[in-house]
PDB file of C-alpha atoms and ligand atoms in Angstrom:
ATOM      1  CA  UNK A 862     170.390 195.446  69.083  1.00 53.00           C
ATOM      2  CA  UNK A 863     168.153 195.038  72.066  1.00 56.00           C
ATOM      3  CA  UNK A 864     164.430 194.785  71.741  1.00 58.00           C
ATOM      4  CA  UNK A 865     162.227 197.565  73.169  1.00 56.00           C
ATOM      5  CA  UNK A 866     160.323 196.694  76.265  1.00 57.00           C
ATOM      6  CA  UNK A 867     157.020 194.966  75.431  1.00 62.00           C
ATOM      7  CA  UNK A 868     154.828 197.758  76.981  1.00 62.00           C
ATOM      8  CA  UNK A 869     156.571 200.422  74.966  1.00 72.00           C
ATOM      9  CA  UNK A 870     156.200 198.308  71.857  1.00 88.00           C
ATOM     10  CA  UNK A 871     152.428 197.777  72.512  1.00 88.00           C
ATOM     11  CA  UNK A 872     151.816 201.578  72.806  1.00 91.00           C
ATOM     12  CA  UNK A 873     154.051 202.334  69.830  1.00 94.00           C
ATOM     13  CA  UNK A 874     152.321 199.724  67.736  1.00 92.00           C
ATOM     14  CA  UNK A 875     148.889 200.933  68.830  1.00 92.00           C
ATOM     15  CA  UNK A 876     149.600 204.607  68.283  1.00 94.00           C
ATOM     16  CA  UNK A 877     151.086 203.887  64.919  1.00 95.00           C
ATOM     17  CA  UNK A 878     148.118 201.584  64.095  1.00 95.00           C
ATOM     18  CA  UNK A 879     150.357 198.656  63.384  1.00 94.00           C
ATOM     19  CA  UNK A 880     149.901 194.945  63.950  1.00 94.00           C
ATOM     20  CA  UNK A 881     150.189 194.318  67.699  1.00 92.00           C
ATOM     21  CA  UNK A 882     152.365 191.202  67.019  1.00 90.00           C
ATOM     22  CA  UNK A 883     154.956 192.247  64.536  1.00 92.00           C
ATOM     23  CA  UNK A 884     154.499 196.015  64.409  1.00 92.00           C
ATOM     24  CA  UNK A 885     154.932 196.114  60.690  1.00 93.00           C
ATOM     25  CA  UNK A 886     151.496 195.461  58.957  1.00 93.00           C
ATOM     26  CA  UNK A 887     148.706 197.958  59.128  1.00 95.00           C
ATOM     27  CA  UNK A 888     146.092 197.296  61.807  1.00 94.00           C
ATOM     28  CA  UNK A 889     143.246 198.907  60.060  1.00 95.00           C
ATOM     29  CA  UNK A 890     141.618 198.378  56.663  1.00 94.00           C
ATOM     30  CA  UNK A 891     139.903 201.723  56.368  1.00 93.00           C
ATOM     31  CA  UNK A 892     139.352 204.315  59.170  1.00 93.00           C
ATOM     32  CA  UNK A 893     138.291 202.001  62.080  1.00 91.00           C
ATOM     33  CA  UNK A 894     137.696 198.691  60.463  1.00 93.00           C
ATOM     34  CA  UNK A 895     140.270 196.186  61.698  1.00 93.00           C
ATOM     35  CA  UNK A 896     142.010 194.247  58.921  1.00 94.00           C
ATOM     36  CA  UNK A 897     141.297 190.614  58.415  1.00 94.00           C
ATOM     37  CA  UNK A 898     144.918 189.621  58.718  1.00 94.00           C
ATOM     38  CA  UNK A 899     148.221 191.267  59.174  1.00 94.00           C
ATOM     39  CA  UNK A 900     149.847 191.641  55.796  1.00 94.00           C
ATOM     40  CA  UNK A 901     153.318 191.242  57.281  1.00 93.00           C
ATOM     41  CA  UNK A 902     152.983 188.239  59.696  1.00 93.00           C
ATOM     42  CA  UNK A 903     149.521 186.813  58.816  1.00 92.00           C
ATOM     43  CA  UNK A 904     148.080 187.153  62.370  1.00 90.00           C
ATOM     44  CA  UNK A 905     144.293 187.032  62.277  1.00 91.00           C
ATOM     45  CA  UNK A 906     143.201 190.514  63.291  1.00 90.00           C
ATOM     46  CA  UNK A 907     139.576 190.676  62.219  1.00 83.00           C
ATOM     47  CA  UNK A 908     138.038 189.161  65.366  1.00 81.00           C
ATOM     48  CA  UNK A 909     139.510 191.858  67.703  1.00 80.00           C
ATOM     49  CA  UNK A 910     136.821 194.105  69.011  1.00 79.00           C
ATOM     50  CA  UNK A 911     137.860 196.855  71.443  1.00 84.00           C
ATOM     51  CA  UNK A 912     134.200 197.607  71.986  1.00 86.00           C
ATOM     52  CA  UNK A 913     133.243 201.087  73.198  1.00 91.00           C
ATOM     53  CA  UNK A 914     136.568 201.524  75.158  1.00 91.00           C
ATOM     54  CA  UNK A 915     138.215 203.880  72.642  1.00 94.00           C
ATOM     55  CA  UNK A 916     135.240 206.048  72.239  1.00 95.00           C
ATOM     56  CA  UNK A 917     134.840 206.391  76.031  1.00 96.00           C
ATOM     57  CA  UNK A 918     138.473 207.512  76.389  1.00 96.00           C
ATOM     58  CA  UNK A 919     138.180 209.876  73.505  1.00 97.00           C
ATOM     59  CA  UNK A 920     134.904 211.483  74.782  1.00 97.00           C
ATOM     60  CA  UNK A 921     136.495 212.116  78.268  1.00 98.00           C
ATOM     61  CA  UNK A 922     139.683 213.553  76.867  1.00 97.00           C
ATOM     62  CA  UNK A 923     138.036 215.680  74.204  1.00 98.00           C
ATOM     63  CA  UNK A 924     135.393 216.853  76.602  1.00 98.00           C
ATOM     64  CA  UNK A 925     138.014 217.982  79.209  1.00 98.00           C
ATOM     65  CA  UNK A 926     140.144 219.724  76.598  1.00 98.00           C
ATOM     66  CA  UNK A 927     137.169 221.520  74.933  1.00 98.00           C
ATOM     67  CA  UNK A 928     135.426 222.556  78.064  1.00 98.00           C
ATOM     68  CA  UNK A 929     138.591 223.766  79.614  1.00 98.00           C
ATOM     69  CA  UNK A 930     139.579 225.714  76.494  1.00 98.00           C
ATOM     70  CA  UNK A 931     136.081 227.147  76.253  1.00 98.00           C
ATOM     71  CA  UNK A 932     136.187 228.345  79.940  1.00 98.00           C
ATOM     72  CA  UNK A 933     139.652 229.924  79.546  1.00 98.00           C
ATOM     73  CA  UNK A 934     138.645 231.624  76.335  1.00 98.00           C
ATOM     74  CA  UNK A 935     135.441 233.037  77.815  1.00 97.00           C
ATOM     75  CA  UNK A 936     137.205 234.299  80.939  1.00 97.00           C
ATOM     76  CA  UNK A 937     140.092 235.930  78.958  1.00 97.00           C
ATOM     77  CA  UNK A 938     138.371 237.318  75.866  1.00 97.00           C
ATOM     78  CA  UNK A 939     134.541 236.864  76.202  1.00 97.00           C
ATOM     79  CA  UNK A 940     134.035 236.355  72.413  1.00 97.00           C
ATOM     80  CA  UNK A 941     130.356 236.207  70.927  1.00 98.00           C
ATOM     81  CA  UNK A 942     128.613 233.024  71.281  1.00 97.00           C
ATOM     82  CA  UNK A 943     128.970 232.282  67.536  1.00 98.00           C
ATOM     83  CA  UNK A 944     132.769 232.193  67.959  1.00 97.00           C
ATOM     84  CA  UNK A 945     132.341 229.587  70.743  1.00 97.00           C
ATOM     85  CA  UNK A 946     130.077 227.587  68.537  1.00 97.00           C
ATOM     86  CA  UNK A 947     132.456 227.499  65.557  1.00 98.00           C
ATOM     87  CA  UNK A 948     135.556 226.964  67.681  1.00 97.00           C
ATOM     88  CA  UNK A 949     134.471 224.222  69.986  1.00 98.00           C
ATOM     89  CA  UNK A 950     132.275 222.199  67.662  1.00 98.00           C
ATOM     90  CA  UNK A 951     135.130 222.175  65.077  1.00 98.00           C
ATOM     91  CA  UNK A 952     137.755 221.334  67.662  1.00 98.00           C
ATOM     92  CA  UNK A 953     135.553 218.512  69.082  1.00 98.00           C
ATOM     93  CA  UNK A 954     135.054 216.879  65.815  1.00 98.00           C
ATOM     94  CA  UNK A 955     138.731 217.148  64.715  1.00 98.00           C
ATOM     95  CA  UNK A 956     140.096 215.941  68.033  1.00 98.00           C
ATOM     96  CA  UNK A 957     137.590 212.964  68.174  1.00 97.00           C
ATOM     97  CA  UNK A 958     138.391 211.878  64.667  1.00 97.00           C
ATOM     98  CA  UNK A 959     142.159 212.272  65.245  1.00 97.00           C
ATOM     99  CA  UNK A 960     142.179 210.376  68.469  1.00 97.00           C
ATOM    100  CA  UNK A 961     139.871 207.454  67.733  1.00 96.00           C
ATOM    101  CA  UNK A 962     142.103 205.350  65.533  1.00 95.00           C
ATOM    102  CA  UNK A 963     145.214 205.495  67.757  1.00 96.00           C
ATOM    103  CA  UNK A 964     143.124 204.755  70.910  1.00 96.00           C
ATOM    104  CA  UNK A 965     141.603 201.780  69.294  1.00 95.00           C
ATOM    105  CA  UNK A 966     144.961 200.667  68.108  1.00 95.00           C
ATOM    106  CA  UNK A 967     146.531 200.988  71.644  1.00 94.00           C
ATOM    107  CA  UNK A 968     143.526 199.077  73.259  1.00 93.00           C
ATOM    108  CA  UNK A 969     143.819 196.196  70.680  1.00 93.00           C
ATOM    109  CA  UNK A 970     147.612 196.145  71.150  1.00 91.00           C
ATOM    110  CA  UNK A 971     147.294 195.978  75.034  1.00 89.00           C
ATOM    111  CA  UNK A 972     144.624 193.304  74.701  1.00 89.00           C
ATOM    112  CA  UNK A 973     147.011 191.326  72.599  1.00 88.00           C
ATOM    113  CA  UNK A 974     150.002 191.959  74.961  1.00 86.00           C
ATOM    114  CA  UNK A 975     148.040 190.949  78.053  1.00 85.00           C
ATOM    115  CA  UNK A 976     146.385 188.077  76.204  1.00 79.00           C
ATOM    116  CA  UNK A 977     142.976 189.339  77.147  1.00 70.00           C
ATOM    117  CA  UNK A 978     140.427 186.955  75.703  1.00 59.00           C
ATOM    118  CA  UNK A 979     141.332 183.555  74.366  1.00 53.00           C
ATOM    119  CA  UNK A 980     140.192 184.548  70.879  1.00 51.00           C
ATOM    120  CA  UNK A 981     143.712 185.094  69.867  1.00 49.00           C
ATOM    121  CA  UNK A 982     144.761 181.503  70.131  1.00 53.00           C
ATOM    122  CA  UNK A 983     141.329 179.893  69.265  1.00 51.00           C
ATOM    123  CA  UNK A 984     140.694 181.638  66.040  1.00 51.00           C
ATOM    124  CA  UNK A 985     144.187 182.005  64.605  1.00 50.00           C
TER     125      UNK A 985
HETATM  126 ZN1   ZN B1410     151.800 191.456  62.038  1.00 84.05          ZN
END
């Protein structure tokens, strides 16, 4: 059995919110809190901070999707304003909550893969 390419593995581990090293243990302890250690391989995870990166990506993606969908809806059907309010506020919240965790997982996995920051070696 051949191993998957490292880049694919980093994205897979991130999207699945798994340990960036072994891909088995959960990355998060809760919704967005990074676990102290990987339960499978013991890698110290708690010092990994992806900063505002995931939120920025999610804001840009959700904003583009919601604004595009609102424009198309208005041009096609011209619903009352309360329909827009309910649809797009709900969609924004649901998409943001659904995308934050995998985006944070991918950024942490890519940080691990590219050895960004010496914290991995110094604090383990
Ligand atoms: Zn692990």
